[in-house]
XYZ file of C-alpha atoms in Angstrom:
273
model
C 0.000 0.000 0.000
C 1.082 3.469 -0.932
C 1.532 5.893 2.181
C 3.712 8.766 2.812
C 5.577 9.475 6.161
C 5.428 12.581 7.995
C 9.132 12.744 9.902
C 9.946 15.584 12.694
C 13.168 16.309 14.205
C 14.087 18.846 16.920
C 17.741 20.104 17.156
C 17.929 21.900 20.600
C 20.997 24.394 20.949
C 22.719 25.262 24.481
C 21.194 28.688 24.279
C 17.723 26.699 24.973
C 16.418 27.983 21.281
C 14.673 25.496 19.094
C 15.364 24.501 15.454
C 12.573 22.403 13.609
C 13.272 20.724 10.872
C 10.638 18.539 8.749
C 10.859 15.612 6.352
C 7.950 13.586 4.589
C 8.474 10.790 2.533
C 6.602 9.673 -0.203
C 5.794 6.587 -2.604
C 7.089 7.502 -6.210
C 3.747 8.012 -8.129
C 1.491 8.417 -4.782
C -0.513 11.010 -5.994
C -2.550 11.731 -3.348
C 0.419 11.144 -0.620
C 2.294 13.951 -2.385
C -0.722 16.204 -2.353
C -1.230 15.628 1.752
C 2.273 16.063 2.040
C 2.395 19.635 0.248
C -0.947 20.198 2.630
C 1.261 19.372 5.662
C 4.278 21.313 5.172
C 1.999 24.364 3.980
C 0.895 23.862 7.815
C 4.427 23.280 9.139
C 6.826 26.373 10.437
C 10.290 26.436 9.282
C 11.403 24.230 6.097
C 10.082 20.465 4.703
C 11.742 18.623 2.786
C 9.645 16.201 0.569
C 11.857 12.955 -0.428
C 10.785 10.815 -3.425
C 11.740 7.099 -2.768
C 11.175 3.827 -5.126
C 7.641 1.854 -4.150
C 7.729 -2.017 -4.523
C 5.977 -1.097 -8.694
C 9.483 0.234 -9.325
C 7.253 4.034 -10.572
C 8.995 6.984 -10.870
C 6.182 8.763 -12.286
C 3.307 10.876 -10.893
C 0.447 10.786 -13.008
C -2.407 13.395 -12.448
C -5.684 13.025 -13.714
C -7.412 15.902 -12.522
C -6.353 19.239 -11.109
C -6.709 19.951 -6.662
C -9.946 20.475 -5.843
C -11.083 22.167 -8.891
C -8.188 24.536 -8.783
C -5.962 24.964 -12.247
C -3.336 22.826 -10.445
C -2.396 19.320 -9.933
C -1.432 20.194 -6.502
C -2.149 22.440 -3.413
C -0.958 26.126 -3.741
C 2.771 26.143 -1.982
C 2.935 28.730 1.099
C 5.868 27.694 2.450
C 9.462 26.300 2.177
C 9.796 22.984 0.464
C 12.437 21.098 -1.139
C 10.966 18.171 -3.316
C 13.978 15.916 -4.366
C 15.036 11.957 -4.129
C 17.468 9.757 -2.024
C 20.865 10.310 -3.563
C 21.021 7.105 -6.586
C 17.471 6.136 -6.298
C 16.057 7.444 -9.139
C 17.479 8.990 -12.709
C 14.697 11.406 -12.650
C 11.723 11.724 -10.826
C 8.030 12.669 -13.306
C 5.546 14.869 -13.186
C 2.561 14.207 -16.244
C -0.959 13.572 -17.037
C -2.648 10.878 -18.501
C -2.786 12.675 -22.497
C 0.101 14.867 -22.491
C -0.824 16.673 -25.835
C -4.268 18.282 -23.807
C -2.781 20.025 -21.785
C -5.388 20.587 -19.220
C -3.715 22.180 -16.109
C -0.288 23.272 -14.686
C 1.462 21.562 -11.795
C 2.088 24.243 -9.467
C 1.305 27.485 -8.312
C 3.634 28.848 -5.808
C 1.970 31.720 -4.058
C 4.781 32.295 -0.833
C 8.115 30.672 0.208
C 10.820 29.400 -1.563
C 10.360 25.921 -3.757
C 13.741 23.904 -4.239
C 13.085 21.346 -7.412
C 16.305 18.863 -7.763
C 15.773 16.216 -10.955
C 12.250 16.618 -11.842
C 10.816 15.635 -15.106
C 7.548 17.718 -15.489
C 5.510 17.112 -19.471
C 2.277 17.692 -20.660
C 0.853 19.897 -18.066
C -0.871 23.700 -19.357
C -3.052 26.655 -18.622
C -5.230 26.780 -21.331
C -6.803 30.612 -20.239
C -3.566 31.417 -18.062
C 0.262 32.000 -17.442
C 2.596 29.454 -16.235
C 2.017 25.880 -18.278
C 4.031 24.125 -15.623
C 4.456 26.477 -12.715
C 2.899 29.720 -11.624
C 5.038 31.724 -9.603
C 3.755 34.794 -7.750
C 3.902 37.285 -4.722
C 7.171 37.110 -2.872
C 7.782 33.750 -4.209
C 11.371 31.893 -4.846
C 12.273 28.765 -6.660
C 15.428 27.144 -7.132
C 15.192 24.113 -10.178
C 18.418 21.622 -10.320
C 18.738 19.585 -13.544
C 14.820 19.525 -13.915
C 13.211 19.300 -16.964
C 10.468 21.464 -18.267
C 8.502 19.324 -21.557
C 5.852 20.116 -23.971
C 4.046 21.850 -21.112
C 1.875 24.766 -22.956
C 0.048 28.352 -21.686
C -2.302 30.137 -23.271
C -1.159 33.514 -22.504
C 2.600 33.692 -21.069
C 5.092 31.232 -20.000
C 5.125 27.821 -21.848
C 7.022 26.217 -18.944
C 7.180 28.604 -16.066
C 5.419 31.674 -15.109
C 6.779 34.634 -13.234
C 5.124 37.555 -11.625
C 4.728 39.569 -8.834
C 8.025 40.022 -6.699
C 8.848 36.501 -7.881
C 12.298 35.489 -8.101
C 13.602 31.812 -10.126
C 16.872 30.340 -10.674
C 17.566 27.576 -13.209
C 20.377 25.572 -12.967
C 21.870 23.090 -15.574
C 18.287 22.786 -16.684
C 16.615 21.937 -19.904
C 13.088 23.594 -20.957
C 12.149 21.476 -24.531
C 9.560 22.154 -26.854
C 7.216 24.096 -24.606
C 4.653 26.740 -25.922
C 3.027 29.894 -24.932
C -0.150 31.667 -26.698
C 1.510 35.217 -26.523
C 4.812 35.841 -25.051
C 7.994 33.282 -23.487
C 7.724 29.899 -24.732
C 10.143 29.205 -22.355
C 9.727 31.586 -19.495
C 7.723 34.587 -19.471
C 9.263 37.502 -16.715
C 6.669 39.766 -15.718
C 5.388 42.762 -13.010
C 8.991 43.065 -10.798
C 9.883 39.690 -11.369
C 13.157 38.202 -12.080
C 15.213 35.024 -13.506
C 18.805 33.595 -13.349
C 19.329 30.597 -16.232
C 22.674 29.081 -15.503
C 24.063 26.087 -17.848
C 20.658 25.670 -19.182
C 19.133 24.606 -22.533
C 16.486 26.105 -24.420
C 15.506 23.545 -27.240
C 12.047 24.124 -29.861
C 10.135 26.218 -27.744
C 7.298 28.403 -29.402
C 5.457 31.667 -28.752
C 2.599 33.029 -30.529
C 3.849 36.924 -30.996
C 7.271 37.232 -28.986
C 10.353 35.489 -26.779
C 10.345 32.210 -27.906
C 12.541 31.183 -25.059
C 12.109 34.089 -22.917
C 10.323 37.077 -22.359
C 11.234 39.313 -19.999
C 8.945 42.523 -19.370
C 9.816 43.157 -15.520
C 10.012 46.493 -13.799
C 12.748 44.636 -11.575
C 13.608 46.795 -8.393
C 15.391 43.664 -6.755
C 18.779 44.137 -4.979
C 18.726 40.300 -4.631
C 19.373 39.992 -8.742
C 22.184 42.524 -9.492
C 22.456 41.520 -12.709
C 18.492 42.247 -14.372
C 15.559 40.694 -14.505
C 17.549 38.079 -16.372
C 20.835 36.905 -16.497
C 21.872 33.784 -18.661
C 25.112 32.458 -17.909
C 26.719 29.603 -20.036
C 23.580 28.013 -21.921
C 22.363 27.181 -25.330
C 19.342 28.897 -26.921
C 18.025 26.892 -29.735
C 14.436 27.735 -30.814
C 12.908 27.722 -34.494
C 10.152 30.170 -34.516
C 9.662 33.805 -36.808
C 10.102 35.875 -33.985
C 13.329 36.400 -31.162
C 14.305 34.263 -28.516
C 14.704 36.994 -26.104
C 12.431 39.323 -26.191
C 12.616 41.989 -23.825
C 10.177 44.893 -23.865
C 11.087 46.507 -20.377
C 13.795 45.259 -17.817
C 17.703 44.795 -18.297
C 18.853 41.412 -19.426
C 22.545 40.278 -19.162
C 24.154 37.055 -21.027
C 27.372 35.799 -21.033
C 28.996 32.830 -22.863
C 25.632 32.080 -24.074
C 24.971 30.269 -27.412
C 21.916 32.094 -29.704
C 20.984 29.449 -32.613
C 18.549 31.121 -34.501
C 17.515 32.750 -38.341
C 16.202 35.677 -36.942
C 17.207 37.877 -33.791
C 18.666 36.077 -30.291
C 17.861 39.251 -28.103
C 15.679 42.164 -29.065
C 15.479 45.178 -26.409
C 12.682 47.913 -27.463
């Protein structure tokens, strides 16, 4: 039987202060374990770590069929400080999908508060057909940190194929790869809005699309963020390789910085207006 484990240890100091820290484990492809764990650590104070491990099936896939309680997720907002990641050698990757990944019918997450650490995650097929953010919604004060995850075939209708930024939001991508995602207007890729902001280190951008603008990336942030020096996106060491009419980068408002960053492309790589 599929369960999940709710783990609690308590580090006391000499000074007589507390320190909690909070692990669950759950089943690979225990859908609903994964959703009560998100529930629990939205309730917890202080950090939760979520571990993966391998069930007695030998899945490494969560499969959603239908979105949290008619929400435009597969899972509960995220409030709070979570790290979802796998036993070190257990897995290659750990999936996220849905049943038909060519429909498309709802994004994976919506992170509303905290700060979301994503180590090898494979996350397809998931969209927002009316919204931004195919795979992940970021808003508010929100932070994310992704670690060799990859974004596929994960579509918006509006803004951000893969990932959605806005609000104060802030993302970092490391030796990621976002593939063949789509957006209905702007960022196939990523889409960088309000006072949002991105850094893409050793990533790849392969055959993502957009409707007008930004294949890969669209960045259109007012960024007032002394946490990202740099812009409201810096690209450091990555490939951008996207066939579309339009730019890769497109970048209406906002200061973008790349270095030793490969453009592939027939038209423009970066176009500031």
């Amino acid at each position: 039987m599929k369960q999940s484990v709710f783990a609690v240890i308590f580090c006391v100091f000499l000074l007589g202060s507390t320190t909690l820290q909070a692990k669950i484990t759950v089943q690979a492809g225990d859908v609903q374990g994964l959703i009560d764990a998100i529930n629990q650590a939205n309730m917890t104070e202080g950090p939760v770590t979520i571990e993966i491990e391998p069930n007695p099936e030998g899945e490494n896939t969560f499969i959603f069929s239908e979105p949290y309680q008619g929400s435009d997720s597969a899972l509960p907002a995220i409030t709070s400080d979570i790290t979802i990641t796998s036993p070190p050698g257990s897995f290659e990757k750990i999936g996220f999908s849905t049943p038909n990944d060519q429909e498309h019918p709802f994004r994976l997450m919506r992170i509303e508060s905290g700060t979301v650490q994503l180590s090898e995650l494979i996350i397809a097929g998931f969209g927002s057909p009316e919204g931004d953010g195919g795979a992940i919604l970021m808003t508010g004060d929100s932070g994310m940190s992704a670690f060799r995850c990859e974004c596929v075939n994960n579509k918006a209708g509006h803004n951000g194929g893969a990932v959605g930024l806005m609000g104060n939001s802030i993302a970092e991508f490391n030796d990621c790869s976002l593939e063949r995602n789509n957006a209905g207007i702007v960022g196939g890729g990523i889409s960088i809005e309000d006072n949002a902001g991105a850094v893409d280190l050793e990533s790849v951008f392969e055959e993502n699309l957009a409707g007008v603008f930004g294949c890969a990336v669209n960045v259109d942030s007012t960024l007032q963020n002394p946490k990202l020096r740099n812009g409201a996106f810096h690209t450091w060491n990555s490939s951008y390789h996207d066939r579309c009419s339009s730019v890769l980068i497109e970048n209406p408002k906002g200061k973008v910085t790349a270095e030793s960053s490969t453009f592939l492309h027939s038209n423009n790589g970066i176009d500031s207006t």
